[in-house]
JSON list of C-alpha atoms in Angstrom, two decimals:
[
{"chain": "A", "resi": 1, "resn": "UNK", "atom": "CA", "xyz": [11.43, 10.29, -5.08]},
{"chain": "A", "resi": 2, "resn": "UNK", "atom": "CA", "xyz": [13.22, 10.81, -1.87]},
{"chain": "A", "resi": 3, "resn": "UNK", "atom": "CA", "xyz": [16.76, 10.72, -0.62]},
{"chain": "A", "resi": 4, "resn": "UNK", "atom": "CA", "xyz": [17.63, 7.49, 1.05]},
{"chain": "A", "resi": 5, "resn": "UNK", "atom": "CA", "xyz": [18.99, 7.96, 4.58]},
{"chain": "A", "resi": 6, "resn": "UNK", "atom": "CA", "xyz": [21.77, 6.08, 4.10]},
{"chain": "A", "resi": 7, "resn": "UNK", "atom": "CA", "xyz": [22.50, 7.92, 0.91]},
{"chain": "A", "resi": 8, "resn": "UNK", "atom": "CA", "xyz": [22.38, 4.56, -1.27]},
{"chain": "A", "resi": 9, "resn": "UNK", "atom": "CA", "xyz": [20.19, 6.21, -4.26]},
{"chain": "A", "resi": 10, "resn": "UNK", "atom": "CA", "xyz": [16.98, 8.08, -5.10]},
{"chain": "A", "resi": 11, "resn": "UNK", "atom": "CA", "xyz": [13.93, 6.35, -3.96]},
{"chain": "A", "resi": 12, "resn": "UNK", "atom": "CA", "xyz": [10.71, 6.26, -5.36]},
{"chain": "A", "resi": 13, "resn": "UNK", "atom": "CA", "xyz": [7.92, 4.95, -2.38]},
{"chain": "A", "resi": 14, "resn": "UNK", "atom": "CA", "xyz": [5.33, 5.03, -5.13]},
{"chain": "A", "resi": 15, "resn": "UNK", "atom": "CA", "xyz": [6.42, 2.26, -7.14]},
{"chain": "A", "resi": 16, "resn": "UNK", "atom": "CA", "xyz": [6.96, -0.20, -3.70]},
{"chain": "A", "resi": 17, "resn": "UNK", "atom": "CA", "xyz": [3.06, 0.68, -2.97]},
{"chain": "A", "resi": 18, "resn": "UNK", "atom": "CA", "xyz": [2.11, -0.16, -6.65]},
{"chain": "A", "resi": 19, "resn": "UNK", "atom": "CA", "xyz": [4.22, -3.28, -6.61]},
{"chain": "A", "resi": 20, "resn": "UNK", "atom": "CA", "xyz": [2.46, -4.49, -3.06]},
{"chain": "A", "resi": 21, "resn": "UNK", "atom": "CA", "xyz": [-0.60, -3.73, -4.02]},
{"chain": "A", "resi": 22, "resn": "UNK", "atom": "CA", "xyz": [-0.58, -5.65, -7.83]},
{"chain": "A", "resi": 23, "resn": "UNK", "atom": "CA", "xyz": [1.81, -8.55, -6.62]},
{"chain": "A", "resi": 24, "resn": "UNK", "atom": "CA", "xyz": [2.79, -8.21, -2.92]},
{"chain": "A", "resi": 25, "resn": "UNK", "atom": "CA", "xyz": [-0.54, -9.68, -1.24]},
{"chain": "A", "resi": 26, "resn": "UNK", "atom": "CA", "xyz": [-1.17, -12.69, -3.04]},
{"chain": "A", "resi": 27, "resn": "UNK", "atom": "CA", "xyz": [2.27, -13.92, -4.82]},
{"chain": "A", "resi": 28, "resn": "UNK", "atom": "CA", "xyz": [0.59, -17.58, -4.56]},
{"chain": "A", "resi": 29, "resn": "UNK", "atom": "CA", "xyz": [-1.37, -16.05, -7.81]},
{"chain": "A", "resi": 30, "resn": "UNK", "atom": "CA", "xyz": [2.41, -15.85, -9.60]},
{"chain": "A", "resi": 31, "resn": "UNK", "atom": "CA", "xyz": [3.21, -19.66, -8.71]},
{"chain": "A", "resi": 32, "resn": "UNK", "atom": "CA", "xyz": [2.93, -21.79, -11.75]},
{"chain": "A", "resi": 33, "resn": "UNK", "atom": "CA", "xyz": [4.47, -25.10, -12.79]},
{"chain": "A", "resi": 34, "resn": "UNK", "atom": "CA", "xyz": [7.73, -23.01, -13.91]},
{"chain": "A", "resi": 35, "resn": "UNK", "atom": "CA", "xyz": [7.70, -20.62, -11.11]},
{"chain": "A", "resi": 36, "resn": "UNK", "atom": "CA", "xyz": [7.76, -21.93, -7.48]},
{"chain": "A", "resi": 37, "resn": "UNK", "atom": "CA", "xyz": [6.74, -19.47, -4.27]},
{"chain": "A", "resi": 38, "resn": "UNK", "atom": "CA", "xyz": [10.20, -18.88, -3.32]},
{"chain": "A", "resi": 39, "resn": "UNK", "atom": "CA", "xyz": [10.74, -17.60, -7.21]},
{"chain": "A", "resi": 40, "resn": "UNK", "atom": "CA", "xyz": [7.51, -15.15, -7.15]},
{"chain": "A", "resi": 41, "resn": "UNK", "atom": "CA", "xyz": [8.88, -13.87, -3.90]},
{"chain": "A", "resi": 42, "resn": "UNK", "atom": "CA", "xyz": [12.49, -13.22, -4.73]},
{"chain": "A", "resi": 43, "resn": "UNK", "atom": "CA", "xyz": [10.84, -11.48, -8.61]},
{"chain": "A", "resi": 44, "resn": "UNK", "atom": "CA", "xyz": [8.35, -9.56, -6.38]},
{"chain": "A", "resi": 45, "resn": "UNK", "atom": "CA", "xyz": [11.66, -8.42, -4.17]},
{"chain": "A", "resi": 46, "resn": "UNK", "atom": "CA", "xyz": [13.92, -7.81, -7.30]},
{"chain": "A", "resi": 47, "resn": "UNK", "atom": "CA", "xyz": [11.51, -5.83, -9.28]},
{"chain": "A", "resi": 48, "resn": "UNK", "atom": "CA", "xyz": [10.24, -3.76, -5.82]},
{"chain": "A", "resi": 49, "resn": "UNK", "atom": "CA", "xyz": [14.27, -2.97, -5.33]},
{"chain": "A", "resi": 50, "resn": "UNK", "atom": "CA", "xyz": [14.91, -2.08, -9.44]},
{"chain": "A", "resi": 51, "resn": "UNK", "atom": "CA", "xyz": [12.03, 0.66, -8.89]},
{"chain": "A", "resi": 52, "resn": "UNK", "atom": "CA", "xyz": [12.92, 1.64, -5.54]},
{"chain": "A", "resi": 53, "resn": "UNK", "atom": "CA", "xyz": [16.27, 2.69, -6.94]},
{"chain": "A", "resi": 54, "resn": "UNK", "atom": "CA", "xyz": [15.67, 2.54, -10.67]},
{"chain": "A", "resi": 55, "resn": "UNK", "atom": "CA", "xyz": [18.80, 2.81, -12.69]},
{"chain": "A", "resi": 56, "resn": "UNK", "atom": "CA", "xyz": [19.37, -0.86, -13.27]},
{"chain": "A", "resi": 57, "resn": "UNK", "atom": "CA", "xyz": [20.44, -1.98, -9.76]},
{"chain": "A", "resi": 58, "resn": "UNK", "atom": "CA", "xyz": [19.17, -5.28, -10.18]},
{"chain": "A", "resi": 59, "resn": "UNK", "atom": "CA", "xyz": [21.40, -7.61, -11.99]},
{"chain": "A", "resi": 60, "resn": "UNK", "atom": "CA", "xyz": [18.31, -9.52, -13.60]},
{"chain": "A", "resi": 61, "resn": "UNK", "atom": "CA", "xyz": [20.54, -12.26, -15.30]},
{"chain": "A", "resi": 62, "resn": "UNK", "atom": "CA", "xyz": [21.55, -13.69, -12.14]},
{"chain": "A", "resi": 63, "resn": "UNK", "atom": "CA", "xyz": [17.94, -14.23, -10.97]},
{"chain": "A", "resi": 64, "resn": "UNK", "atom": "CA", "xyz": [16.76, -17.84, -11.44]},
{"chain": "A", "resi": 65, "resn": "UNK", "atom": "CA", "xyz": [14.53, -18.84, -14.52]},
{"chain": "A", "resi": 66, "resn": "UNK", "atom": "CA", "xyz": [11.18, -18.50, -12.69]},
{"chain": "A", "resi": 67, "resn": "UNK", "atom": "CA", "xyz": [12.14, -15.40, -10.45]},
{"chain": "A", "resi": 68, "resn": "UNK", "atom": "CA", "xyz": [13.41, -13.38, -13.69]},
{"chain": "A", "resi": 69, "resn": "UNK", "atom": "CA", "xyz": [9.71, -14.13, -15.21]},
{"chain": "A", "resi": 70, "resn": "UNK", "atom": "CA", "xyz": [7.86, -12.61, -12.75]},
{"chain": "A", "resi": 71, "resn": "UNK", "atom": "CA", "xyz": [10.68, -9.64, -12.42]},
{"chain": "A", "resi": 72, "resn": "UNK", "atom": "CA", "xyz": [10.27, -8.95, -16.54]},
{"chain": "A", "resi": 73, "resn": "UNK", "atom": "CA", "xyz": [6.44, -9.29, -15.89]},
{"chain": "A", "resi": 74, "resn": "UNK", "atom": "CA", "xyz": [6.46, -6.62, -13.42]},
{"chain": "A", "resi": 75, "resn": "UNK", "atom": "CA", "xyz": [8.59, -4.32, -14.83]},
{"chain": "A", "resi": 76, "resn": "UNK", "atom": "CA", "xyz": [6.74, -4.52, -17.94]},
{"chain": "A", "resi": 77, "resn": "UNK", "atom": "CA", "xyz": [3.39, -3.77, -16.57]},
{"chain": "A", "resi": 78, "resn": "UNK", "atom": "CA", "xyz": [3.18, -0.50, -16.91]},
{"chain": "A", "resi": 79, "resn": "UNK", "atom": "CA", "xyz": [2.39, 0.50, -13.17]},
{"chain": "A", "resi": 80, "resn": "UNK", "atom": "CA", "xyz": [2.22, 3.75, -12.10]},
{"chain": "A", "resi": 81, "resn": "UNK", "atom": "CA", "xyz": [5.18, 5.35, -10.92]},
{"chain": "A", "resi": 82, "resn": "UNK", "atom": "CA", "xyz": [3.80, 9.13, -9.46]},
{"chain": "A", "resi": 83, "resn": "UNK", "atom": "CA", "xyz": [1.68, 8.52, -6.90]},
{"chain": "A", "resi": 84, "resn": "UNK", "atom": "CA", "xyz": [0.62, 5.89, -4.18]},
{"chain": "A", "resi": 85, "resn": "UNK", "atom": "CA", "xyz": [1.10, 5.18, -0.70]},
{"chain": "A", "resi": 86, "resn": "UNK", "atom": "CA", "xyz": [4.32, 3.29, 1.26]},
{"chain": "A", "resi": 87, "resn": "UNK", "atom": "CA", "xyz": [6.24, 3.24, 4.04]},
{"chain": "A", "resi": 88, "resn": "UNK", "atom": "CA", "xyz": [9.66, 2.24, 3.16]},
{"chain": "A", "resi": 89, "resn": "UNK", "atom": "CA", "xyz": [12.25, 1.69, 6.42]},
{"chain": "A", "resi": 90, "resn": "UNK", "atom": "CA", "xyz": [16.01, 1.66, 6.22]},
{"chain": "A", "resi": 91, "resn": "UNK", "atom": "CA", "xyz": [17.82, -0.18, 8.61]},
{"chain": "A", "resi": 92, "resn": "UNK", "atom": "CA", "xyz": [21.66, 0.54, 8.13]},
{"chain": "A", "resi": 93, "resn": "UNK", "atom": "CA", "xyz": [23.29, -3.06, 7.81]},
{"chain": "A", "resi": 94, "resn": "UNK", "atom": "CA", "xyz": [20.47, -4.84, 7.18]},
{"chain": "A", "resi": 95, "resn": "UNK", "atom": "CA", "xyz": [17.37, -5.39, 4.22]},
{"chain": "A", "resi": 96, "resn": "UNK", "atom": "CA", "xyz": [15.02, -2.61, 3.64]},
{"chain": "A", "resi": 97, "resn": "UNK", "atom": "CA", "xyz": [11.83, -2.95, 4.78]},
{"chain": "A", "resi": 98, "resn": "UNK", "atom": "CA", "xyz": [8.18, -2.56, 3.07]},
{"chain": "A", "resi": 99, "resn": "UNK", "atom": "CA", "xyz": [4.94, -1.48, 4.43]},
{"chain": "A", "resi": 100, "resn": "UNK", "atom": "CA", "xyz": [2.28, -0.96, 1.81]},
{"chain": "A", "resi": 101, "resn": "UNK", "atom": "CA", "xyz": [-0.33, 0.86, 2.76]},
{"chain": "A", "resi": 102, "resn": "UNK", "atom": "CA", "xyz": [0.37, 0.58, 6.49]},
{"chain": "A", "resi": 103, "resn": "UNK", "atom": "CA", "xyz": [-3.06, 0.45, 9.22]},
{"chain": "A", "resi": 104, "resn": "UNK", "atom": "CA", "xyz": [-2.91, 2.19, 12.45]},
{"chain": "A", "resi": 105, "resn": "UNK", "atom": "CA", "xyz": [-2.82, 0.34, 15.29]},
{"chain": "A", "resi": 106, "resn": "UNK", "atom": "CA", "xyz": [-6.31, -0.20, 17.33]},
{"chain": "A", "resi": 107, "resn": "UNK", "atom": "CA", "xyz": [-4.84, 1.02, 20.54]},
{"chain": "A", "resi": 108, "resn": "UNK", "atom": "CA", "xyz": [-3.81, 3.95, 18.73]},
{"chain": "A", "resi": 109, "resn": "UNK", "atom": "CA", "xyz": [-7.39, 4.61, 18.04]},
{"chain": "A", "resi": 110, "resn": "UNK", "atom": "CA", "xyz": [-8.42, 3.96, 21.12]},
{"chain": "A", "resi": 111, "resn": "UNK", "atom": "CA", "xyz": [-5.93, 6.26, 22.80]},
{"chain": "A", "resi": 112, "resn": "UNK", "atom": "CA", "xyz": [-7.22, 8.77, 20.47]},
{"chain": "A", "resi": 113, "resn": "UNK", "atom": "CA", "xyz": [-10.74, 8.50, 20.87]},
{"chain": "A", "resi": 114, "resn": "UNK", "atom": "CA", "xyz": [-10.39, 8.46, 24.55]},
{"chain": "A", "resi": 115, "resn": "UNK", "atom": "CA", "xyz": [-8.29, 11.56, 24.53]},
{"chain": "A", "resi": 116, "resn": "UNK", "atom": "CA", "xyz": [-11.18, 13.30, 22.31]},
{"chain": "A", "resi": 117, "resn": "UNK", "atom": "CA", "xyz": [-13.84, 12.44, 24.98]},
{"chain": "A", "resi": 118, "resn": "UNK", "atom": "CA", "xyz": [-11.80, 13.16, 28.13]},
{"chain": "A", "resi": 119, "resn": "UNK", "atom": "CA", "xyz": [-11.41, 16.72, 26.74]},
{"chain": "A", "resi": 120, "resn": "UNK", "atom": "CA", "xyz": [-14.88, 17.00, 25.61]},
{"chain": "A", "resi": 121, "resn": "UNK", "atom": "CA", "xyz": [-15.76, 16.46, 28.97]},
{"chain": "A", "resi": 122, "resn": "UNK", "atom": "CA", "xyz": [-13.29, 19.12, 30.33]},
{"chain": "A", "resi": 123, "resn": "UNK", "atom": "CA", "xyz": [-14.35, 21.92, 27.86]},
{"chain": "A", "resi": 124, "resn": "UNK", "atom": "CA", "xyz": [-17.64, 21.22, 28.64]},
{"chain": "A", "resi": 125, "resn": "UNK", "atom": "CA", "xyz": [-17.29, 21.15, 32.40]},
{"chain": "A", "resi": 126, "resn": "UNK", "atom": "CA", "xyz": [-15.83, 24.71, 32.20]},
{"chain": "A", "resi": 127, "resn": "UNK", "atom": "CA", "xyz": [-18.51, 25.97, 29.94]},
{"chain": "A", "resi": 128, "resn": "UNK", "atom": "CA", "xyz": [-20.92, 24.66, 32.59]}
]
């Protein structure tokens, strides 16, 4: 757990990387005939926030039929809560955001990899 920036609570990244990775990249596999998309997304959201924060921040009664299933089903599952990778960002005045398990840009590797040659080339040079 880590302090929030803004000071709002605790945080703990670990359960938002367990969450994306279980639920987060396929909600479609939560629809059902009682549970529409826009329900699996908002129980995916509530139950990311609850752990996030932990302490009961989520007022789970005023979620929707179909969102509180998939919130109780998450929080139930028994997911790790110690370790695992995510990237969360807090923008003051607006929502939270998520990255789960976030991939470094290609130009970034490029940049890098170009870097790595250019002073190959240079310590070599001046060996020569």
């Amino acid at each position: 757990s880590d302090p929030s920036p803004a000071d709002e609570a605790p945080r703990n990244f670990a359960w938002a990387g367990h969450v994306m990775d279980y639920y987060g990249y396929d909600v479609d596999l939560l629809v059902t005939s009682d549970v529409s998309r826009d329900q699996a997304i908002t129980g995916v959201q509530a139950a990311i926030w609850e752990g996030i924060y932990s302490g009961s921040i989520v007022n789970a009664s005023s979620l929707s039929t179909g969102a509180r299933s998939v919130f109780d089903e998450i929080m139930s599952s028994g997911l790790p809560v110690t370790d695992g990778p995510a990237l969360v960002i807090d923008l003051v005045g607006a929502q939270d955001q998520i990255i789960s398990n976030p991939v470094p840009e290609p130009s970034a590797a490029l940049v890098f990899g170009l870097g790595s040659v250019l002073a190959g080339t240079v310590i070599r040079r001046r060996q020569a």
